[in-house]
CSV table of C-alpha atoms in Angstrom, one decimal:
chain,number,residue,atom,x,y,z
A,1,MET,CA,59.0,-46.4,80.4
A,2,LYS,CA,60.5,-43.9,78.0
A,3,GLU,CA,59.5,-40.2,78.6
A,4,LEU,CA,59.9,-39.1,75.0
A,5,TYR,CA,59.4,-40.8,71.6
A,6,PHE,CA,60.7,-39.7,68.3
A,7,ILE,CA,58.3,-39.0,65.5
A,8,GLY,CA,59.4,-42.1,63.6
A,9,GLU,CA,58.6,-44.2,66.7
A,10,VAL,CA,55.1,-42.6,67.0
A,11,SER,CA,54.5,-43.1,63.3
A,12,SER,CA,55.3,-46.8,63.5
A,13,LEU,CA,53.4,-47.4,66.7
A,14,LEU,CA,50.2,-45.8,65.6
A,15,GLY,CA,50.3,-46.4,61.9
A,16,ILE,CA,50.3,-42.7,61.1
A,17,SER,CA,52.7,-41.2,58.6
A,18,ALA,CA,55.3,-38.7,59.9
A,19,GLN,CA,53.8,-36.3,57.3
A,20,THR,CA,50.4,-36.5,59.1
A,21,LEU,CA,52.0,-35.8,62.4
A,22,ARG,CA,53.7,-32.8,61.0
A,23,TYR,CA,50.4,-31.6,59.7
A,24,TYR,CA,48.8,-32.0,63.1
A,25,ASP,CA,51.5,-29.7,64.4
A,26,LYS,CA,51.0,-27.2,61.6
A,27,VAL,CA,47.2,-26.8,62.3
A,28,GLY,CA,47.8,-26.7,66.1
A,29,LEU,CA,46.1,-30.0,66.8
A,30,VAL,CA,49.1,-31.8,68.4
A,31,GLN,CA,52.4,-30.0,68.9
A,32,PRO,CA,55.5,-32.2,69.8
A,33,ALA,CA,56.6,-31.9,73.4
A,34,VAL,CA,60.1,-31.2,72.2
A,35,ILE,CA,61.6,-29.9,68.9
A,36,ASN,CA,65.3,-29.9,68.7
A,37,GLU,CA,66.3,-26.5,67.3
A,38,GLN,CA,69.5,-27.8,65.8
A,39,THR,CA,68.3,-31.0,64.3
A,40,GLY,CA,64.6,-30.4,64.0
A,41,TYR,CA,63.9,-33.7,65.6
A,42,ARG,CA,60.4,-34.0,67.1
A,43,GLN,CA,59.6,-35.9,70.2
A,44,TYR,CA,56.3,-36.8,71.9
A,45,THR,CA,55.2,-37.8,75.3
A,46,TYR,CA,53.2,-41.0,76.0
A,47,ASP,CA,50.2,-38.8,76.9
A,48,GLN,CA,50.5,-37.2,73.4
A,49,ILE,CA,50.6,-40.7,71.9
A,50,HIS,CA,47.4,-41.5,73.7
A,51,PHE,CA,45.9,-38.2,72.5
A,52,ILE,CA,46.9,-38.9,68.9
A,53,GLU,CA,45.3,-42.3,69.1
A,54,ARG,CA,42.0,-40.7,70.2
A,55,ILE,CA,42.2,-38.4,67.1
A,56,LYS,CA,42.7,-41.4,64.9
A,57,TYR,CA,39.7,-43.1,66.4
A,58,LEU,CA,37.5,-40.0,66.0
A,59,GLN,CA,38.6,-39.8,62.3
A,60,HIS,CA,37.5,-43.4,62.0
A,61,LEU,CA,34.0,-42.3,63.2
A,62,GLY,CA,33.9,-39.8,60.3
A,63,LEU,CA,34.8,-36.6,62.2
A,64,SER,CA,36.8,-33.9,60.4
A,65,LEU,CA,40.0,-32.6,62.0
A,66,THR,CA,38.2,-29.2,62.4
A,67,ASP,CA,35.5,-30.9,64.5
A,68,ILE,CA,38.0,-32.9,66.4
A,69,GLN,CA,40.0,-29.8,67.2
A,70,LYS,CA,36.9,-28.0,68.4
A,71,ALA,CA,35.8,-31.0,70.5
A,72,LEU,CA,39.1,-31.6,72.2
A,73,ALA,CA,40.3,-28.0,72.7
A,74,SER,CA,38.5,-27.4,76.0
A,75,SER,CA,39.3,-30.8,77.5
A,76,ASN,CA,35.6,-30.9,78.5
A,77,PRO,CA,33.9,-34.2,77.5
A,78,LYS,CA,30.6,-32.4,77.0
A,79,ASP,CA,32.1,-30.7,74.0
A,80,LEU,CA,33.1,-34.0,72.5
A,81,VAL,CA,29.7,-35.5,73.2
A,82,GLN,CA,28.0,-32.6,71.4
A,83,VAL,CA,30.2,-33.1,68.3
A,84,LEU,CA,29.6,-36.9,68.4
A,85,ASN,CA,25.8,-36.4,68.5
A,86,ASN,CA,26.0,-34.0,65.6
A,87,GLN,CA,27.9,-36.6,63.7
A,88,LYS,CA,25.3,-39.2,64.6
A,89,TYR,CA,22.4,-37.0,63.4
A,90,SER,CA,24.3,-36.4,60.1
A,91,LEU,CA,24.9,-40.1,59.6
A,92,GLN,CA,21.2,-40.8,60.3
A,93,ALA,CA,20.2,-38.4,57.6
A,94,LYS,CA,22.6,-40.0,55.2
A,95,ILE,CA,21.4,-43.5,56.1
A,96,LYS,CA,17.8,-42.4,55.5
A,97,LYS,CA,18.8,-40.9,52.1
A,98,LEU,CA,20.6,-44.1,51.1
A,99,GLN,CA,17.6,-46.2,52.2
A,100,GLU,CA,15.4,-44.1,50.0
A,101,ILE,CA,17.8,-44.6,47.1
A,102,GLU,CA,17.8,-48.4,47.8
A,103,ASN,CA,14.0,-48.4,47.7
A,104,CYS,CA,14.0,-46.5,44.4
A,105,ILE,CA,16.4,-49.1,43.0
A,106,ASP,CA,14.1,-51.9,44.1
A,107,TRP,CA,11.2,-50.1,42.5
A,108,TYR,CA,13.1,-49.6,39.3
A,109,VAL,CA,14.2,-53.2,39.1
A,110,GLU,CA,10.5,-54.2,39.6
A,111,TYR,CA,9.5,-51.8,36.9
A,112,TYR,CA,11.7,-53.5,34.3
A,113,GLN,CA,10.6,-56.9,35.4
A,114,HIS,CA,6.9,-56.2,35.5
A,115,ILE,CA,6.0,-56.9,31.9
A,116,GLY,CA,8.0,-60.2,31.9
A,117,LYS,CA,6.1,-61.6,34.9
A,118,ASN,CA,2.9,-62.0,32.9
A,119,HIS,CA,3.3,-65.2,30.8
A,120,TYR,CA,0.0,-64.5,28.9
A,121,PRO,CA,0.3,-60.9,27.7
A,122,ASP,CA,-2.7,-61.2,25.3
A,123,ILE,CA,-5.1,-62.2,28.1
A,124,PRO,CA,-6.7,-59.4,30.2
A,125,PHE,CA,-6.2,-59.6,33.9
A,126,LYS,CA,-7.3,-57.8,37.1
A,127,VAL,CA,-5.1,-56.2,39.7
A,128,GLN,CA,-5.8,-54.4,43.0
A,129,GLU,CA,-3.9,-51.1,43.0
A,130,PRO,CA,-3.3,-48.8,46.0
A,131,GLU,CA,-3.9,-45.0,45.8
A,132,ARG,CA,-1.3,-43.4,43.5
A,133,HIS,CA,-0.3,-39.8,42.9
A,134,ILE,CA,0.7,-38.2,39.7
A,135,LEU,CA,1.8,-34.9,38.1
A,136,ALA,CA,-0.3,-34.7,35.0
A,137,ALA,CA,-0.2,-32.2,32.2
A,138,PRO,CA,-3.6,-31.9,30.3
A,139,PHE,CA,-3.9,-32.3,26.6
A,140,PHE,CA,-5.2,-29.4,24.5
A,141,PRO,CA,-6.9,-29.4,21.2
A,142,GLY,CA,-4.4,-30.0,18.4
A,143,ASP,CA,-1.8,-31.6,20.7
A,144,SER,CA,0.0,-34.6,19.2
A,145,THR,CA,-0.3,-37.8,21.2
A,146,TYR,CA,3.5,-38.0,21.5
A,147,GLY,CA,5.5,-35.1,22.7
A,148,SER,CA,3.3,-32.0,23.3
A,149,ALA,CA,2.0,-32.7,26.8
A,150,GLY,CA,5.2,-34.4,27.6
A,151,TYR,CA,7.2,-31.2,27.0
A,152,ARG,CA,4.7,-29.3,29.0
A,153,LEU,CA,5.0,-31.8,31.9
A,154,THR,CA,8.8,-31.8,31.9
A,155,LYS,CA,8.8,-28.0,32.0
A,156,GLU,CA,6.4,-27.9,34.9
A,157,LYS,CA,8.2,-30.6,37.0
A,158,SER,CA,11.5,-28.7,36.5
A,159,LYS,CA,10.2,-25.7,38.5
A,160,LYS,CA,11.6,-24.7,41.8
A,161,GLU,CA,8.5,-25.8,43.8
A,162,PHE,CA,9.2,-29.4,42.8
A,163,GLU,CA,12.9,-29.5,43.9
A,164,GLU,CA,12.1,-31.5,47.0
A,165,VAL,CA,9.5,-33.8,45.3
A,166,SER,CA,10.5,-37.3,44.5
A,167,PHE,CA,9.4,-38.6,41.2
A,168,LEU,CA,9.4,-42.2,40.0
A,169,ARG,CA,10.7,-42.9,36.5
A,170,GLN,CA,7.4,-44.0,35.0
A,171,VAL,CA,5.2,-42.0,32.8
A,172,GLY,CA,1.8,-42.7,31.2
A,173,TYR,CA,-1.5,-41.3,29.9
A,174,ILE,CA,-5.0,-40.8,31.2
A,175,LEU,CA,-7.2,-42.0,28.3
A,176,ASP,CA,-10.7,-41.2,27.2
A,177,PHE,CA,-12.7,-44.4,27.9
A,178,GLN,CA,-15.5,-43.8,25.4
A,179,GLU,CA,-12.9,-43.2,22.7
A,180,LEU,CA,-11.1,-46.4,23.8
A,181,LEU,CA,-14.3,-48.4,23.3
A,182,GLU,CA,-14.5,-47.0,19.8
A,183,GLY,CA,-11.0,-48.2,19.1
A,184,ASN,CA,-9.2,-44.8,19.5
A,185,ILE,CA,-6.4,-43.7,21.7
A,186,ARG,CA,-7.2,-40.2,22.9
A,187,PRO,CA,-5.2,-38.9,25.8
A,188,GLN,CA,-6.7,-36.5,28.3
A,189,ALA,CA,-3.4,-36.1,30.2
A,190,TYR,CA,0.2,-37.1,30.3
A,191,PHE,CA,1.7,-37.9,33.7
A,192,VAL,CA,4.6,-39.0,35.7
A,193,TYR,CA,4.3,-40.8,39.0
A,194,LEU,CA,5.2,-39.2,42.4
A,195,LYS,CA,7.0,-41.4,44.9
A,196,ASP,CA,4.9,-40.2,47.8
A,197,LYS,CA,1.7,-38.3,48.5
A,198,PRO,CA,2.7,-34.6,47.8
A,199,GLN,CA,2.5,-32.0,50.5
A,200,LEU,CA,1.8,-29.1,48.1
A,201,ASP,CA,-1.2,-28.0,46.0
A,202,HIS,CA,-0.8,-27.7,42.3
A,203,ALA,CA,-3.1,-27.8,39.4
A,204,PHE,CA,-1.2,-30.7,37.8
A,205,ILE,CA,-1.2,-32.9,40.9
A,206,ARG,CA,-4.0,-35.5,41.1
A,207,SER,CA,-4.6,-38.9,42.7
A,208,ILE,CA,-5.4,-42.2,41.1
A,209,PRO,CA,-7.9,-44.0,43.4
A,210,ALA,CA,-7.2,-47.3,44.9
A,211,GLY,CA,-9.3,-50.2,43.6
A,212,GLU,CA,-9.6,-53.1,41.2
A,213,TYR,CA,-8.5,-52.5,37.6
A,214,LEU,CA,-9.0,-54.5,34.5
A,215,CYS,CA,-5.7,-54.6,32.6
A,216,PHE,CA,-4.7,-54.9,28.9
A,217,ARG,CA,-1.3,-54.6,27.3
A,218,GLY,CA,-0.1,-53.3,24.0
A,219,LYS,CA,2.0,-50.8,22.1
A,220,ILE,CA,-0.6,-48.1,22.1
A,221,LEU,CA,1.4,-45.5,20.2
A,222,THR,CA,1.8,-47.7,17.1
A,223,GLU,CA,-0.6,-48.0,14.2
A,224,ASP,CA,-0.8,-51.8,14.8
A,225,PHE,CA,-2.5,-51.4,18.2
A,226,GLN,CA,-6.3,-51.8,17.8
A,227,PRO,CA,-8.1,-51.4,21.2
A,228,GLY,CA,-11.6,-52.0,19.9
A,229,TYR,CA,-11.6,-55.5,21.3
A,230,ILE,CA,-11.7,-54.0,24.8
A,231,ARG,CA,-15.4,-53.1,24.1
A,232,LYS,CA,-16.6,-56.6,24.5
A,233,TYR,CA,-15.6,-56.7,28.1
A,234,PHE,CA,-18.0,-53.9,28.8
A,235,GLU,CA,-20.9,-54.9,26.6
A,236,ASN,CA,-23.3,-55.3,29.5
A,237,GLU,CA,-22.7,-51.6,30.4
A,238,THR,CA,-23.1,-50.2,26.9
A,239,GLY,CA,-26.1,-49.6,24.7
A,240,ASN,CA,-28.8,-47.0,24.6
A,241,ASN,CA,-29.1,-46.6,28.4
A,242,LYS,CA,-28.1,-43.0,29.1
A,243,LYS,CA,-27.1,-43.7,32.7
A,244,ALA,CA,-24.8,-46.5,31.6
A,245,THR,CA,-23.3,-44.3,29.0
A,246,ASP,CA,-22.7,-41.5,31.5
A,247,ARG,CA,-21.1,-43.9,33.9
A,248,LEU,CA,-18.8,-45.2,31.1
A,249,ALA,CA,-17.8,-41.6,30.3
A,250,ASP,CA,-16.5,-41.1,33.8
A,251,ARG,CA,-14.6,-44.4,34.0
A,252,LEU,CA,-10.9,-43.8,34.7
A,253,VAL,CA,-8.4,-45.3,32.3
A,254,VAL,CA,-4.6,-45.2,33.1
A,255,ALA,CA,-2.0,-46.3,30.6
A,256,ASN,CA,1.4,-47.0,32.2
A,257,GLU,CA,4.4,-47.0,30.0
A,258,TYR,CA,7.0,-49.8,30.5
A,259,GLU,CA,10.2,-49.3,28.7
A,260,ASP,CA,11.5,-52.3,26.7
A,261,ASN,CA,14.2,-50.2,24.9
A,262,PHE,CA,15.9,-46.9,25.6
A,263,HIS,CA,15.6,-45.1,22.2
A,264,GLN,CA,12.3,-45.9,20.4
A,265,PHE,CA,9.7,-44.8,23.0
A,266,MET,CA,6.9,-45.0,20.5
A,267,GLU,CA,7.5,-48.8,20.5
A,268,CYS,CA,7.2,-49.1,24.3
A,269,VAL,CA,4.6,-51.5,25.8
A,270,TYR,CA,1.8,-49.9,27.9
A,271,GLU,CA,-0.4,-51.5,30.5
A,272,ILE,CA,-3.9,-50.1,30.2
A,273,GLN,CA,-5.7,-50.1,33.6
A,274,ILE,CA,-9.5,-49.5,33.6
A,275,LEU,CA,-11.0,-48.8,37.1
A,276,LEU,CA,-13.9,-51.2,37.7
Protein backbone atom coordinates (compact mmCIF):
# COMPACT_ATOMS: atom_id res chain seq x y z
CA MET A 1 0.00 0.00 0.00
CA LYS A 2 1.24 3.47 -0.83
CA GLU A 3 2.29 5.66 2.08
CA LEU A 4 1.44 9.00 0.46
CA TYR A 5 -1.20 10.14 -2.01
CA PHE A 6 -1.14 13.30 -4.09
CA ILE A 7 -3.99 15.77 -3.74
CA GLY A 8 -5.38 14.79 -7.15
CA GLU A 9 -5.56 11.16 -6.10
CA VAL A 10 -7.36 12.04 -2.85
CA SER A 11 -9.74 14.31 -4.74
CA SER A 12 -10.61 11.56 -7.23
CA LEU A 13 -10.89 8.86 -4.57
CA LEU A 14 -13.25 10.80 -2.27
CA GLY A 15 -15.12 12.92 -4.77
CA ILE A 16 -13.87 16.13 -3.19
CA SER A 17 -12.37 18.94 -5.21
CA ALA A 18 -8.73 19.88 -4.76
CA GLN A 19 -9.97 23.38 -3.93
CA THR A 20 -11.94 21.98 -0.98
CA LEU A 21 -8.90 20.07 0.27
CA ARG A 22 -6.85 23.26 0.09
CA TYR A 23 -9.56 25.05 2.06
CA TYR A 24 -9.42 22.33 4.75
CA ASP A 25 -5.71 23.09 5.00
CA LYS A 26 -6.31 26.83 5.14
CA VAL A 27 -8.72 26.59 8.09
CA GLY A 28 -6.54 24.07 9.91
CA LEU A 29 -8.95 21.16 9.56
CA VAL A 30 -6.68 18.78 7.58
CA GLN A 31 -3.11 19.76 6.73
CA PRO A 32 -1.27 17.57 4.18
CA ALA A 33 1.36 15.25 5.63
CA VAL A 34 3.86 16.56 3.08
CA ILE A 35 4.07 19.80 1.09
CA ASN A 36 6.94 19.98 -1.38
CA GLU A 37 8.51 23.39 -0.89
CA GLN A 38 9.80 23.51 -4.46
CA THR A 39 6.75 22.26 -6.37
CA GLY A 40 3.99 22.94 -3.82
CA TYR A 41 2.70 19.43 -4.34
CA ARG A 42 0.58 18.17 -1.42
CA GLN A 43 0.49 14.60 -0.24
CA TYR A 44 -1.73 12.85 2.29
CA THR A 45 -1.44 9.64 4.31
CA TYR A 46 -4.10 6.91 4.23
CA ASP A 47 -5.09 7.87 7.80
CA GLN A 48 -5.74 11.39 6.57
CA ILE A 49 -7.87 10.04 3.74
CA HIS A 50 -9.90 8.17 6.34
CA PHE A 51 -10.14 11.38 8.41
CA ILE A 52 -11.30 13.40 5.40
CA GLU A 53 -13.92 10.75 4.64
CA ARG A 54 -15.26 11.20 8.18
CA ILE A 55 -15.48 14.96 7.61
CA LYS A 56 -17.43 14.37 4.42
CA TYR A 57 -19.88 12.09 6.26
CA LEU A 58 -20.39 14.60 9.07
CA GLN A 59 -21.11 17.31 6.51
CA HIS A 60 -23.71 14.97 5.03
CA LEU A 61 -25.36 14.94 8.47
CA GLY A 62 -25.61 18.72 8.29
CA LEU A 63 -22.73 19.67 10.57
CA SER A 64 -20.80 22.81 9.75
CA LEU A 65 -17.03 22.72 9.33
CA THR A 66 -16.73 24.78 12.51
CA ASP A 67 -18.66 22.16 14.49
CA ILE A 68 -16.70 19.35 12.87
CA GLN A 69 -13.40 20.97 13.71
CA LYS A 70 -14.49 21.48 17.30
CA ALA A 71 -15.73 17.88 17.59
CA LEU A 72 -12.63 16.24 16.13
CA ALA A 73 -9.92 18.50 17.58
CA SER A 74 -9.62 16.62 20.87
CA SER A 75 -9.76 13.11 19.35
CA ASN A 76 -12.27 12.34 22.13
CA PRO A 77 -15.44 10.61 20.84
CA LYS A 78 -17.43 12.25 23.66
CA ASP A 79 -16.93 15.63 22.01
CA LEU A 80 -18.27 14.27 18.72
CA VAL A 81 -21.27 12.71 20.47
CA GLN A 82 -22.11 16.08 22.02
CA VAL A 83 -21.98 17.84 18.66
CA LEU A 84 -24.09 15.10 17.07
CA ASN A 85 -26.72 15.37 19.79
CA ASN A 86 -26.84 19.13 19.37
CA GLN A 87 -27.42 18.61 15.65
CA LYS A 88 -30.18 16.10 16.38
CA TYR A 89 -31.99 18.54 18.71
CA SER A 90 -31.68 21.26 16.10
CA LEU A 91 -33.12 18.97 13.42
CA GLN A 92 -35.98 17.93 15.71
CA ALA A 93 -36.92 21.57 16.21
CA LYS A 94 -36.82 22.16 12.44
CA ILE A 95 -38.91 19.04 11.80
CA LYS A 96 -41.49 20.21 14.33
CA LYS A 97 -41.63 23.60 12.64
CA LEU A 98 -42.01 22.00 9.21
CA GLN A 99 -44.79 19.76 10.53
CA GLU A 100 -46.58 22.83 11.87
CA ILE A 101 -46.27 24.49 8.46
CA GLU A 102 -47.58 21.32 6.80
CA ASN A 103 -50.58 21.32 9.15
CA CYS A 104 -51.25 24.97 8.34
CA ILE A 105 -51.12 24.17 4.62
CA ASP A 106 -53.63 21.35 5.12
CA TRP A 107 -55.89 23.72 7.06
CA TYR A 108 -55.61 26.41 4.37
CA VAL A 109 -56.46 23.93 1.61
CA GLU A 110 -59.52 22.85 3.61
CA TYR A 111 -60.45 26.52 4.10
CA TYR A 112 -60.66 27.14 0.36
CA GLN A 113 -62.51 23.88 -0.29
CA HIS A 114 -65.00 24.29 2.57
CA ILE A 115 -67.66 26.27 0.72
CA GLY A 116 -67.58 23.97 -2.30
CA LYS A 117 -68.28 20.89 -0.18
CA ASN A 118 -71.87 21.98 0.46
CA HIS A 119 -73.89 21.19 -2.67
CA TYR A 120 -76.98 22.97 -1.34
CA PRO A 121 -75.69 26.37 -0.19
CA ASP A 122 -79.21 27.84 0.24
CA ILE A 123 -80.30 25.18 2.72
CA PRO A 124 -79.37 25.70 6.41
CA PHE A 125 -77.46 22.89 8.06
CA LYS A 126 -76.07 21.96 11.47
CA VAL A 127 -72.45 21.34 12.44
CA GLN A 128 -70.74 20.28 15.63
CA GLU A 129 -67.82 22.60 16.31
CA PRO A 130 -64.97 22.21 18.84
CA GLU A 131 -63.91 25.03 21.14
CA ARG A 132 -62.21 27.76 19.14
CA HIS A 133 -60.10 30.75 20.12
CA ILE A 134 -60.06 34.18 18.56
CA LEU A 135 -58.48 37.61 18.86
CA ALA A 136 -61.46 39.95 18.54
CA ALA A 137 -61.56 43.74 18.30
CA PRO A 138 -64.82 45.28 19.54
CA PHE A 139 -66.97 47.56 17.42
CA PHE A 140 -67.59 51.07 18.72
CA PRO A 141 -70.49 53.41 17.93
CA GLY A 142 -69.97 54.94 14.52
CA ASP A 143 -67.66 52.18 13.24
CA SER A 144 -68.30 51.09 9.68
CA THR A 145 -69.00 47.39 9.22
CA TYR A 146 -66.03 47.04 6.90
CA GLY A 147 -62.60 48.31 7.91
CA SER A 148 -62.77 50.11 11.25
CA ALA A 149 -62.47 47.19 13.67
CA GLY A 150 -60.31 45.35 11.13
CA TYR A 151 -57.69 48.07 11.28
CA ARG A 152 -57.87 48.02 15.08
CA LEU A 153 -57.45 44.24 15.12
CA THR A 154 -54.49 44.27 12.68
CA LYS A 155 -52.74 46.90 14.78
CA GLU A 156 -53.26 44.87 17.95
CA LYS A 157 -52.06 41.53 16.55
CA SER A 158 -48.89 43.21 15.25
CA LYS A 159 -47.74 44.02 18.79
CA LYS A 160 -44.71 42.32 20.30
CA GLU A 161 -46.74 40.20 22.72
CA PHE A 162 -48.21 38.29 19.76
CA GLU A 163 -44.90 37.52 18.03
CA GLU A 164 -44.99 33.88 19.15
CA VAL A 165 -48.75 33.43 18.65
CA SER A 166 -49.86 31.46 15.59
CA PHE A 167 -52.83 32.87 13.71
CA LEU A 168 -54.97 31.14 11.11
CA ARG A 169 -55.75 33.11 7.97
CA GLN A 170 -59.47 33.34 8.64
CA VAL A 171 -61.39 36.34 9.90
CA GLY A 172 -64.99 36.94 10.80
CA TYR A 173 -67.56 38.81 12.85
CA ILE A 174 -69.44 38.26 16.07
CA LEU A 175 -72.96 39.42 15.17
CA ASP A 176 -75.87 40.75 17.23
CA PHE A 177 -78.48 37.98 17.13
CA GLN A 178 -81.51 40.17 17.80
CA GLU A 179 -80.50 42.46 14.95
CA LEU A 180 -79.97 39.44 12.72
CA LEU A 181 -83.56 38.32 13.35
CA GLU A 182 -84.70 41.79 12.36
CA GLY A 183 -82.84 41.47 9.07
CA ASN A 184 -79.82 43.57 10.01
CA ILE A 185 -76.09 42.79 10.08
CA ARG A 186 -74.70 44.50 13.16
CA PRO A 187 -71.22 43.35 14.23
CA GLN A 188 -70.21 43.32 17.86
CA ALA A 189 -66.60 42.33 17.13
CA TYR A 190 -64.23 41.57 14.28
CA PHE A 191 -61.88 38.63 14.85
CA VAL A 192 -59.13 36.42 13.53
CA TYR A 193 -58.73 32.79 14.58
CA LEU A 194 -55.83 31.58 16.73
CA LYS A 195 -54.25 28.26 15.79
CA ASP A 196 -54.00 27.06 19.39
CA LYS A 197 -55.32 27.99 22.79
CA PRO A 198 -53.31 31.07 23.80
CA GLN A 199 -51.08 31.11 26.84
CA LEU A 200 -51.42 34.83 27.52
CA ASP A 201 -54.19 37.04 28.87
CA HIS A 202 -55.43 39.82 26.68
CA ALA A 203 -58.64 41.83 26.53
CA PHE A 204 -59.15 40.90 22.86
CA ILE A 205 -58.73 37.14 23.36
CA ARG A 206 -61.90 35.13 23.77
CA SER A 207 -63.16 31.58 23.26
CA ILE A 208 -65.97 30.37 21.05
CA PRO A 209 -67.58 27.46 22.90
CA ALA A 210 -67.89 23.97 21.51
CA GLY A 211 -71.39 22.92 20.53
CA GLU A 212 -73.95 22.50 17.81
CA TYR A 213 -74.39 25.42 15.43
CA LEU A 214 -77.10 26.16 12.90
CA CYS A 215 -75.40 27.46 9.74
CA PHE A 216 -76.43 29.79 6.93
CA ARG A 217 -74.37 31.15 4.07
CA GLY A 218 -74.38 34.42 2.19
CA LYS A 219 -72.49 37.53 1.15
CA ILE A 220 -73.35 39.43 4.32
CA LEU A 221 -71.48 42.63 3.39
CA THR A 222 -73.51 43.22 0.25
CA GLU A 223 -76.85 44.99 -0.02
CA ASP A 224 -78.36 41.91 -1.66
CA PHE A 225 -78.06 39.84 1.52
CA GLN A 226 -81.35 39.79 3.42
CA PRO A 227 -81.02 37.73 6.64
CA GLY A 228 -84.62 38.19 7.79
CA TYR A 229 -85.54 34.68 6.66
CA ILE A 230 -83.41 33.32 9.51
CA ARG A 231 -86.09 34.42 11.97
CA LYS A 232 -88.47 31.64 10.97
CA TYR A 233 -86.03 29.03 12.34
CA PHE A 234 -86.42 30.55 15.80
CA GLU A 235 -90.11 31.39 15.78
CA ASN A 236 -90.81 29.06 18.69
CA GLU A 237 -88.36 31.07 20.80
CA THR A 238 -89.60 34.54 19.87
CA GLY A 239 -92.66 36.47 20.94
CA ASN A 240 -93.67 38.38 24.02
CA ASN A 241 -92.03 36.00 26.46
CA LYS A 242 -89.35 38.09 28.24
CA LYS A 243 -87.27 35.06 29.24
CA ALA A 244 -87.20 33.85 25.67
CA THR A 245 -86.25 37.31 24.47
CA ASP A 246 -83.40 37.53 26.99
CA ARG A 247 -82.19 34.10 25.97
CA LEU A 248 -82.15 35.14 22.33
CA ALA A 249 -80.24 38.29 23.14
CA ASP A 250 -77.43 36.17 24.57
CA ARG A 251 -77.24 33.71 21.69
CA LEU A 252 -73.80 33.61 20.06
CA VAL A 253 -73.56 34.28 16.32
CA VAL A 254 -70.28 33.75 14.47
CA ALA A 255 -69.84 34.78 10.84
CA ASN A 256 -66.78 33.15 9.25
CA GLU A 257 -65.37 34.68 6.09
CA TYR A 258 -64.45 32.37 3.20
CA GLU A 259 -62.46 34.05 0.45
CA ASP A 260 -63.62 33.25 -3.07
CA ASN A 261 -61.48 36.01 -4.56
CA PHE A 262 -58.40 37.94 -3.52
CA HIS A 263 -59.41 41.53 -4.21
CA GLN A 264 -63.11 42.23 -3.56
CA PHE A 265 -63.47 41.21 0.08
CA MET A 266 -66.90 42.82 0.35
CA GLU A 267 -68.07 40.06 -2.02
CA CYS A 268 -66.77 37.16 0.05
CA VAL A 269 -69.10 34.43 1.27
CA TYR A 270 -69.68 34.14 5.02
CA GLU A 271 -70.90 31.15 6.96
CA ILE A 272 -73.14 32.34 9.78
CA GLN A 273 -73.03 29.95 12.71
CA ILE A 274 -75.66 30.31 15.45
CA LEU A 275 -75.00 28.43 18.68
CA LEU A 276 -78.00 26.25 19.55
